[in-house]
mmCIF file of N, CA and C in Angstrom:
data_model
loop_
_atom_site.group_PDB
_atom_site.id
_atom_site.type_symbol
_atom_site.label_atom_id
_atom_site.label_comp_id
_atom_site.label_asym_id
_atom_site.label_seq_id
_atom_site.Cartn_x
_atom_site.Cartn_y
_atom_site.Cartn_z
ATOM 1 N N MET N 535 94.922 117.805 83.451
ATOM 2 C CA MET N 535 95.535 116.873 83.563
ATOM 3 C C MET N 535 94.332 116.083 84.611
ATOM 4 N N GLY N 536 94.357 114.639 83.728
ATOM 5 C CA GLY N 536 93.492 113.689 84.304
ATOM 6 C C GLY N 536 93.311 113.342 85.644
ATOM 7 N N LEU N 537 92.659 112.332 86.518
ATOM 8 C CA LEU N 537 93.047 112.635 87.993
ATOM 9 C C LEU N 537 94.425 111.488 87.715
ATOM 10 N N ASP N 538 93.671 110.471 87.045
ATOM 11 C CA ASP N 538 94.923 108.980 86.783
ATOM 12 C C ASP N 538 95.522 109.204 86.683
ATOM 13 N N ASP N 539 96.216 110.489 85.916
ATOM 14 C CA ASP N 539 97.956 110.462 85.201
ATOM 15 C C ASP N 539 97.603 111.251 86.407
ATOM 16 N N LYS N 540 97.626 112.106 87.157
ATOM 17 C CA LYS N 540 98.206 112.530 88.902
ATOM 18 C C LYS N 540 98.458 111.991 89.331
ATOM 19 N N ILE N 541 97.491 110.725 89.866
ATOM 20 C CA ILE N 541 97.999 109.750 90.085
ATOM 21 C C ILE N 541 99.201 108.402 89.723
ATOM 22 N N SER N 542 99.137 107.903 88.852
ATOM 23 C CA SER N 542 100.072 107.714 87.745
ATOM 24 C C SER N 542 101.642 108.514 87.968
ATOM 25 N N ASN N 543 101.412 109.641 88.009
ATOM 26 C CA ASN N 543 102.889 110.183 87.901
ATOM 27 C C ASN N 543 104.007 110.772 89.116
ATOM 28 N N ALA N 544 102.713 110.988 90.189
ATOM 29 C CA ALA N 544 103.008 110.660 91.964
ATOM 30 C C ALA N 544 103.471 109.677 92.128
ATOM 31 N N ALA N 545 103.156 108.222 91.110
ATOM 32 C CA ALA N 545 103.103 107.054 92.125
ATOM 33 C C ALA N 545 104.665 106.842 91.981
ATOM 34 N N LYS N 546 105.056 107.012 90.248
ATOM 35 C CA LYS N 546 106.436 106.906 89.856
ATOM 36 C C LYS N 546 106.948 107.611 90.315
ATOM 37 N N GLU N 547 107.002 108.601 91.106
ATOM 38 C CA GLU N 547 107.877 109.654 91.725
ATOM 39 C C GLU N 547 108.316 109.268 92.540
ATOM 40 N N ALA N 548 107.114 108.463 93.574
ATOM 41 C CA ALA N 548 107.765 107.898 94.379
ATOM 42 C C ALA N 548 108.096 106.688 94.873
ATOM 43 N N VAL N 549 107.922 105.831 93.644
ATOM 44 C CA VAL N 549 108.921 104.708 93.666
ATOM 45 C C VAL N 549 110.396 105.419 92.990
ATOM 46 N N GLY N 550 110.696 105.998 92.875
ATOM 47 C CA GLY N 550 111.479 106.627 92.069
ATOM 48 C C GLY N 550 113.411 107.415 93.438
ATOM 49 N N ASN N 551 111.668 107.910 93.836
ATOM 50 C CA ASN N 551 112.708 109.305 95.640
ATOM 51 C C ASN N 551 112.771 107.974 95.722
ATOM 52 N N ALA N 552 111.487 106.859 96.158
ATOM 53 C CA ALA N 552 112.836 105.096 97.510
ATOM 54 C C ALA N 552 113.849 104.677 96.669
ATOM 55 N N LYS N 553 113.753 104.443 95.158
ATOM 56 C CA LYS N 553 114.702 103.977 94.830
ATOM 57 C C LYS N 553 116.090 104.547 94.987
ATOM 58 N N GLU N 554 116.006 105.846 94.842
ATOM 59 C CA GLU N 554 117.382 106.482 95.023
ATOM 60 C C GLU N 554 117.738 106.199 96.131
ATOM 61 N N GLY N 555 116.413 106.496 97.384
ATOM 62 C CA GLY N 555 117.176 106.510 98.516
ATOM 63 C C GLY N 555 117.526 105.406 99.162
ATOM 64 N N ILE N 556 117.016 103.936 98.728
ATOM 65 C CA ILE N 556 117.769 102.190 98.773
ATOM 66 C C ILE N 556 118.875 102.748 98.069
ATOM 67 N N GLY N 557 119.140 102.875 96.814
ATOM 68 C CA GLY N 557 120.220 102.954 96.403
ATOM 69 C C GLY N 557 121.559 104.222 97.428
ATOM 70 N N ASP N 558 120.802 105.206 97.596
ATOM 71 C CA ASP N 558 122.296 105.905 98.498
ATOM 72 C C ASP N 558 122.524 105.422 99.916
ATOM 73 N N ALA N 559 121.021 104.124 100.646
ATOM 74 C CA ALA N 559 121.392 103.957 101.479
ATOM 75 C C ALA N 559 122.640 102.541 101.750
ATOM 76 N N THR N 560 122.508 101.931 100.436
ATOM 77 C CA THR N 560 123.141 100.733 99.969
ATOM 78 C C THR N 560 124.627 101.302 99.179
ATOM 79 N N ASP N 561 124.902 102.475 99.246
ATOM 80 C CA ASP N 561 125.594 102.549 98.280
ATOM 81 C C ASP N 561 125.550 102.966 96.012
ATOM 82 N N ASN N 562 124.481 101.884 95.958
ATOM 83 C CA ASN N 562 124.067 101.401 95.078
ATOM 84 C C ASN N 562 123.933 102.296 94.504
ATOM 85 N N GLU N 563 125.309 102.092 93.200
ATOM 86 C CA GLU N 563 124.992 103.622 92.187
ATOM 87 C C GLU N 563 123.237 103.511 91.105
ATOM 88 N N ARG N 564 123.544 101.829 90.594
ATOM 89 C CA ARG N 564 122.968 101.790 89.979
ATOM 90 C C ARG N 564 120.903 102.263 90.817
ATOM 91 N N MET N 565 120.927 101.632 91.533
ATOM 92 C CA MET N 565 119.661 101.833 92.299
ATOM 93 C C MET N 565 119.673 103.314 92.395
ATOM 94 N N GLN N 566 119.894 104.557 92.557
ATOM 95 C CA GLN N 566 120.351 105.933 92.396
ATOM 96 C C GLN N 566 119.962 106.258 91.517
ATOM 97 N N ALA N 567 120.174 105.715 90.174
ATOM 98 C CA ALA N 567 120.338 106.209 88.697
ATOM 99 C C ALA N 567 118.803 106.004 88.619
ATOM 100 N N GLU N 568 118.605 104.342 88.874
ATOM 101 C CA GLU N 568 116.760 104.197 88.058
ATOM 102 C C GLU N 568 116.644 105.130 89.322
ATOM 103 N N GLY N 569 116.902 105.672 90.224
ATOM 104 C CA GLY N 569 115.722 106.348 90.543
ATOM 105 C C GLY N 569 115.322 107.325 90.359
ATOM 106 N N GLN N 570 116.219 108.218 90.427
ATOM 107 C CA GLN N 570 116.678 109.480 90.026
ATOM 108 C C GLN N 570 115.741 109.529 88.067
ATOM 109 N N HIS N 571 115.868 108.384 87.130
ATOM 110 C CA HIS N 571 115.258 108.493 86.063
ATOM 111 C C HIS N 571 113.692 108.191 85.823
ATOM 112 N N ASP N 572 113.424 107.507 87.337
ATOM 113 C CA ASP N 572 112.164 107.518 87.122
ATOM 114 C C ASP N 572 111.372 108.871 87.555
ATOM 115 N N GLN N 573 112.136 109.482 88.581
ATOM 116 C CA GLN N 573 111.647 110.638 88.756
ATOM 117 C C GLN N 573 111.733 112.137 87.930
ATOM 118 N N ASN N 574 112.975 111.763 86.890
ATOM 119 C CA ASN N 574 112.486 112.575 85.531
ATOM 120 C C ASN N 574 112.044 112.129 85.193
ATOM 121 N N VAL N 575 111.138 111.007 84.489
ATOM 122 C CA VAL N 575 110.268 110.819 84.089
ATOM 123 C C VAL N 575 108.640 111.265 84.407
ATOM 124 N N ALA N 576 108.363 110.945 84.867
ATOM 125 C CA ALA N 576 106.974 111.637 86.009
ATOM 126 C C ALA N 576 107.567 113.435 86.117
ATOM 127 N N ASN N 577 108.679 114.036 86.926
ATOM 128 C CA ASN N 577 108.238 115.385 85.999
ATOM 129 C C ASN N 577 108.055 115.434 85.137
ATOM 130 N N THR N 578 108.676 114.732 84.082
ATOM 131 C CA THR N 578 108.573 114.837 82.226
ATOM 132 C C THR N 578 106.991 114.992 82.105
ATOM 133 N N LYS N 579 106.448 114.033 82.077
ATOM 134 C CA LYS N 579 105.340 113.768 82.129
ATOM 135 C C LYS N 579 104.628 114.880 82.624
ATOM 136 N N GLN N 580 104.634 114.780 83.735
ATOM 137 C CA GLN N 580 103.563 116.071 84.517
ATOM 138 C C GLN N 580 103.657 117.752 84.113
ATOM 139 N N ALA N 581 105.172 117.630 83.418
ATOM 140 C CA ALA N 581 104.794 119.442 82.875
ATOM 141 C C ALA N 581 104.107 119.064 81.352
ATOM 142 N N GLY N 582 104.648 117.686 80.991
ATOM 143 C CA GLY N 582 103.830 117.402 79.508
ATOM 144 C C GLY N 582 102.009 118.274 79.900
ATOM 145 N N GLU N 583 101.499 117.231 80.707
ATOM 146 C CA GLU N 583 100.512 117.284 81.326
ATOM 147 C C GLU N 583 99.792 118.877 81.286
ATOM 148 N N HIS N 584 100.691 119.317 82.345
ATOM 149 C CA HIS N 584 99.828 120.881 82.156
ATOM 150 C C HIS N 584 100.417 121.452 81.311
ATOM 151 N N VAL N 585 100.761 121.976 80.451
ATOM 152 C CA VAL N 585 100.823 122.436 78.843
ATOM 153 C C VAL N 585 100.099 121.841 78.980
ATOM 154 N N LYS N 586 99.948 120.323 78.493
ATOM 155 C CA LYS N 586 98.052 120.283 77.745
ATOM 156 C C LYS N 586 97.175 121.245 78.253
ATOM 157 N N ASP N 587 96.980 121.362 79.611
ATOM 158 C CA ASP N 587 96.071 121.437 80.744
ATOM 159 C C ASP N 587 96.063 123.071 79.899
ATOM 160 N N ALA N 588 96.962 123.456 79.876
ATOM 161 C CA ALA N 588 96.723 125.200 79.896
ATOM 162 C C ALA N 588 96.737 125.460 78.007
ATOM 163 N N GLY N 589 96.694 124.744 77.029
ATOM 164 C CA GLY N 589 96.607 124.785 76.319
ATOM 165 C C GLY N 589 95.356 124.389 75.941
ATOM 166 N N LYS N 590 95.086 123.620 76.868
ATOM 167 C CA LYS N 590 93.492 123.773 76.324
ATOM 168 C C LYS N 590 92.292 125.056 76.955
ATOM 169 N N ASP N 591 92.667 125.291 78.673
ATOM 170 C CA ASP N 591 92.366 126.815 78.827
ATOM 171 C C ASP N 591 92.359 127.850 77.777
ATOM 172 N N VAL N 592 93.724 127.964 77.045
ATOM 173 C CA VAL N 592 93.548 129.111 76.055
ATOM 174 C C VAL N 592 92.232 128.735 75.062
ATOM 175 N N LYS N 593 92.099 128.210 74.804
ATOM 176 C CA LYS N 593 91.617 127.454 73.107
ATOM 177 C C LYS N 593 90.103 127.611 74.980
ATOM 178 N N ASP N 594 89.658 127.440 75.418
ATOM 179 C CA ASP N 594 87.852 127.824 75.799
ATOM 180 C C ASP N 594 87.765 128.709 76.148
ATOM 181 N N ALA N 595 89.305 129.602 76.864
ATOM 182 C CA ALA N 595 88.640 131.411 76.552
ATOM 183 C C ALA N 595 88.725 131.521 75.458
ATOM 184 N N PHE N 596 88.729 131.298 74.175
ATOM 185 C CA PHE N 596 87.856 132.176 72.837
ATOM 186 C C PHE N 596 87.405 131.149 72.641
ATOM 187 N N HIS N 597 86.699 130.716 72.751
ATOM 188 C CA HIS N 597 84.990 129.675 73.071
ATOM 189 C C HIS N 597 84.322 130.978 73.248
#
C-alpha cells in the first residue's frame, strides 16, 4: 500500500470518527450514519490494499 493511500485512508477514517462523535454528542443520527459510512469506506479500502499487497508479496516470492 502506498504511503499516500495510507494517509488518505487514515484521514477518511479520522473524519468519519469525528463525524460519528459529533453526531453522538448532538443526537444527530444522520451525522452518526455519515461518520460510520466514512469509517467503513476507509476500512474497506485499507482491506483491499492489504489484499493487493499480499498478492504482490506472493508474486514476488515466486520470482
